[in-house]
Short mmCIF file of C-alpha atoms in Angstrom, two decimals:
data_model
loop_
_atom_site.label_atom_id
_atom_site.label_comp_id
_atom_site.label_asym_id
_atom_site.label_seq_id
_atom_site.Cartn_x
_atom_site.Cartn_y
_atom_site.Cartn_z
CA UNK A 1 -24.33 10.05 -14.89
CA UNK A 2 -26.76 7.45 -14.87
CA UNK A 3 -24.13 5.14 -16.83
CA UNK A 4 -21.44 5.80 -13.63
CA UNK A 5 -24.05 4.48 -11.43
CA UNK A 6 -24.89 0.91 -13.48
CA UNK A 7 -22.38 0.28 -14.37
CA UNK A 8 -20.79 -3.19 -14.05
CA UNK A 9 -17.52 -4.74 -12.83
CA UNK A 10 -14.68 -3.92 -11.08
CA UNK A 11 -11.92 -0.82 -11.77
CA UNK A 12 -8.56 -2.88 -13.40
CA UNK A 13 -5.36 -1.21 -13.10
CA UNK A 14 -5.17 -1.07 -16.92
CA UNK A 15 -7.87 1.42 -16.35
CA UNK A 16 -4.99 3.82 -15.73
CA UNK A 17 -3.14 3.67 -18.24
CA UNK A 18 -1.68 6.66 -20.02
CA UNK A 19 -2.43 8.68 -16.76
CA UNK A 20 -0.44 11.02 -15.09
CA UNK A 21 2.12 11.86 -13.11
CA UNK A 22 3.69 7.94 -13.97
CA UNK A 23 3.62 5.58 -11.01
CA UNK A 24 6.88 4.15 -11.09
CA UNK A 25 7.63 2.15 -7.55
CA UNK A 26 11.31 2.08 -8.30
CA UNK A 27 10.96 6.24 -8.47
CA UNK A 28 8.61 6.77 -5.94
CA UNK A 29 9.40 4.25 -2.95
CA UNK A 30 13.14 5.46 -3.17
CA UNK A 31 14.29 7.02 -0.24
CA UNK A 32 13.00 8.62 3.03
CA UNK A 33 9.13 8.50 2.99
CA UNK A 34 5.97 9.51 5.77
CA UNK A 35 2.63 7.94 5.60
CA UNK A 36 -0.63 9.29 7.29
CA UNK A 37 -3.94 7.71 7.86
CA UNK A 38 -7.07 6.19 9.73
CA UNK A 39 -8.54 2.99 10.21
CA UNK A 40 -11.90 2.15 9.67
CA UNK A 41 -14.39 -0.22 10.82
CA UNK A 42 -16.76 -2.30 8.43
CA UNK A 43 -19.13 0.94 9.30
CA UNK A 44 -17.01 3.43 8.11
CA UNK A 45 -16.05 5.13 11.30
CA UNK A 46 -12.55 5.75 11.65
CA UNK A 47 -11.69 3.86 14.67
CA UNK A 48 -7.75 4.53 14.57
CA UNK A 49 -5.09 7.02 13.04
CA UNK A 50 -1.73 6.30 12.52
CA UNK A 51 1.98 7.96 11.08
CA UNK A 52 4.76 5.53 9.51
CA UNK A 53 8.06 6.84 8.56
CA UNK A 54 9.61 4.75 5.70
CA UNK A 55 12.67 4.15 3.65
CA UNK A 56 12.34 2.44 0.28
CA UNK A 57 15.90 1.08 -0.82
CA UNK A 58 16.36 -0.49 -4.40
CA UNK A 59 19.21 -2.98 -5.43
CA UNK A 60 19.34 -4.76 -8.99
CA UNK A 61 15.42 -3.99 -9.28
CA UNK A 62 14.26 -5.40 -5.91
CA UNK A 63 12.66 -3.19 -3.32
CA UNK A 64 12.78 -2.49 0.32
CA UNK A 65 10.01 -1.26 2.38
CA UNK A 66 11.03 -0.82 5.93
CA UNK A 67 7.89 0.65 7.58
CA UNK A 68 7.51 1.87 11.11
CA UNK A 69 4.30 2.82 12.33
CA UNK A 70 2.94 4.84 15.11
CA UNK A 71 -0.87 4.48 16.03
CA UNK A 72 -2.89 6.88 18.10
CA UNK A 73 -2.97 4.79 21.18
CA UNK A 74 0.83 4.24 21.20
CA UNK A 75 1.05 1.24 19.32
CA UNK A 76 3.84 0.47 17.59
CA UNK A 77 4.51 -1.83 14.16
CA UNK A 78 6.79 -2.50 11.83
CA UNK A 79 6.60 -4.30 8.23
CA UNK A 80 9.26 -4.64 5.94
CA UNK A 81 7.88 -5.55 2.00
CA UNK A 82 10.67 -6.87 -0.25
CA UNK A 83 9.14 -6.13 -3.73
CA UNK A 84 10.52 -8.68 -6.47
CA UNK A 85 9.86 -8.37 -10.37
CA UNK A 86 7.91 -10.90 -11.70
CA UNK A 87 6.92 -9.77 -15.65
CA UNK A 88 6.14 -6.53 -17.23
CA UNK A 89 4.78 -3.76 -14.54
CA UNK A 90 4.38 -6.77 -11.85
CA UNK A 91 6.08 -7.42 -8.35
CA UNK A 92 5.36 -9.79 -6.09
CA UNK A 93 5.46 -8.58 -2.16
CA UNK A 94 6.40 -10.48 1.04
CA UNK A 95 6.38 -9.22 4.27
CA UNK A 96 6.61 -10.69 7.89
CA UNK A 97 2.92 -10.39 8.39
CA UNK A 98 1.38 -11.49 4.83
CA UNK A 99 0.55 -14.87 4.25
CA UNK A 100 2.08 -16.23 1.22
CA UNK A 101 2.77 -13.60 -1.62
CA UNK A 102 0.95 -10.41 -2.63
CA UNK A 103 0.54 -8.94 -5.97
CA UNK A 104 1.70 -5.59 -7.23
CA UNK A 105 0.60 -4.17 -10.92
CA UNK A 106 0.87 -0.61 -11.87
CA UNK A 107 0.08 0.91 -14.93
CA UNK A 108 -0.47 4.81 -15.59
CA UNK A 109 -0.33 6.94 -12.43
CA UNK A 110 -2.02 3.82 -10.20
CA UNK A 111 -0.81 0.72 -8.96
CA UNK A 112 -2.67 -2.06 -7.24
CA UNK A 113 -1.14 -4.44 -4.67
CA UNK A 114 -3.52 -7.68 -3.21
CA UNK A 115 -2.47 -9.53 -0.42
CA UNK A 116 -3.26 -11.19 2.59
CA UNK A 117 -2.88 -9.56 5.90
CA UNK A 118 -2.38 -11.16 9.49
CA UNK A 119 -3.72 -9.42 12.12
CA UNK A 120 -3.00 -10.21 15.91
CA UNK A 121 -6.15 -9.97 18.10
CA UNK A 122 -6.58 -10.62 21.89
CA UNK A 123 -8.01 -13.70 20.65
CA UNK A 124 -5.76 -14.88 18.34
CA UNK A 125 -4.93 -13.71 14.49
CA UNK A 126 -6.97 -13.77 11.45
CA UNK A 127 -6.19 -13.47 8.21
CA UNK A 128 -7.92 -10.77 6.12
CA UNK A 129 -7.42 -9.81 2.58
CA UNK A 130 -6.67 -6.42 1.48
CA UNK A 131 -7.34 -4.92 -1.62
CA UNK A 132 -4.93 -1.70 -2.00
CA UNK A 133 -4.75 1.37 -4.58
CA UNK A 134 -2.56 3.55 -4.67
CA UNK A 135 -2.88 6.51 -6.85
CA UNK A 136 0.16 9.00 -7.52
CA UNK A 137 -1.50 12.63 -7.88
CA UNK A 138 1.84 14.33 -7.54
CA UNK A 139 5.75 14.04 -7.82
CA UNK A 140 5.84 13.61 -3.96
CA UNK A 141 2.12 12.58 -3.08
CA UNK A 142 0.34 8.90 -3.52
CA UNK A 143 -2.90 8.58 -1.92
CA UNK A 144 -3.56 5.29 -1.20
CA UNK A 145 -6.76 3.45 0.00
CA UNK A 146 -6.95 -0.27 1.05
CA UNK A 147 -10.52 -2.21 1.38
CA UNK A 148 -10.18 -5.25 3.81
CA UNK A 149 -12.17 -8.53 3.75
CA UNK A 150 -13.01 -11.69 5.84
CA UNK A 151 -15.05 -14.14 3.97
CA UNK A 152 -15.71 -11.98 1.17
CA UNK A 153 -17.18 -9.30 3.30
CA UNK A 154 -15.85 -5.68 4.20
CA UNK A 155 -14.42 -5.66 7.55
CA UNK A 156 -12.40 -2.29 7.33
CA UNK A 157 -10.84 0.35 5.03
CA UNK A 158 -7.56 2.52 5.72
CA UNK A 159 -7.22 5.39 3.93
CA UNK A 160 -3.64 7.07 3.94
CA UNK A 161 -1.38 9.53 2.20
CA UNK A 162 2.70 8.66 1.39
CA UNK A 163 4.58 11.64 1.35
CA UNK A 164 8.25 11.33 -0.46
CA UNK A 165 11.16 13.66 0.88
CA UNK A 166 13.17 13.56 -1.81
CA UNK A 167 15.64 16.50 0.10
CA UNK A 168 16.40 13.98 3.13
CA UNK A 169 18.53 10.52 2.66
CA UNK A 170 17.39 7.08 3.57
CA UNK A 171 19.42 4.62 5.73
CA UNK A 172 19.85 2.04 2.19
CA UNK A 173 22.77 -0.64 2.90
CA UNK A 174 25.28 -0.08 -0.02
CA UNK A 175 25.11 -1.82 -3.03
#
């Protein structure tokens, strides 16, 4: 126990390798999808909850994400991720609302994505980067938590759940 608690450095996703059930994106973001989760502040204290329905739609290896989420207060957002190979287990990520590209590496049953995130305020946006697991613990279920940073220091966490439905069809343009 006392090892756990010094113990040095960060967690790599190579630290999952081997592990089950297999994260495979390609598998897993295929198809009609929910998400569930709060927000919280650099406290901890879940400030927000939200749903998203997705649909993940693949063509020649390149992914889709169209996300629509729902926040408690009404709120309404939508992000669409294309996911693009780029070398063994790797994708790079664009969306509307990240700055540059974001990084995607799986290995095992986990796969990491870091990005950076704008976020309109009253005052104007800022740009915060987020540091997101996700961790497949069943056929249908990743669990995926995201640590956000401004200047190298926490700001927020979201912690969610993705739900596939592999019984019901997603709206994918044909091929």
């Amino acid at each position: 126990m006392l090892g756990l608690l010094t113990a040095c450095g960060s967690t790599s996703v190579d630290d999952y390798q081997g592990r089950e059930p297999a994260f495979a994106p390609e598998d897993f973001f295929k198809g009609a999808l929910t998400a569930h989760g709060v927000v919280k502040d650099f406290s901890g204290t879940a400030i927000r909850h939200f749903s998203a329905d997705i649909e993940g739609c693949w063509s020649d290896g390149v992914g889709t994400l169209d996300e629509d989420f729902v926040f408690d207060n009404g709120e309404q957002q939508k992000r669409i991720w294309t996911l693009t190979p780029n070398g063994s287990q790797t994708y790079i990520g664009t969306a509307g609302d990240v700055v540059g590209e974001g990084l995607a590496r799986w290995q095992g049953n986990a796969m990491f994505l870091d990005y950076t995130l704008r976020i309109e305020l009253e005052d104007g946006p800022i740009d915060v980067k987020i540091d997101d697991r996700m961790y497949r613990v069943s056929d249908n279920v990743v669990i995926n938590e995201s640590k956000m940073r401004k200047f190298g220091f926490g700001v927020g966490e979201i912690l969610l759940t993705i739900i596939r439905h592999p019984d019901q069809v997603a709206d994918c343009p044909s091929a």
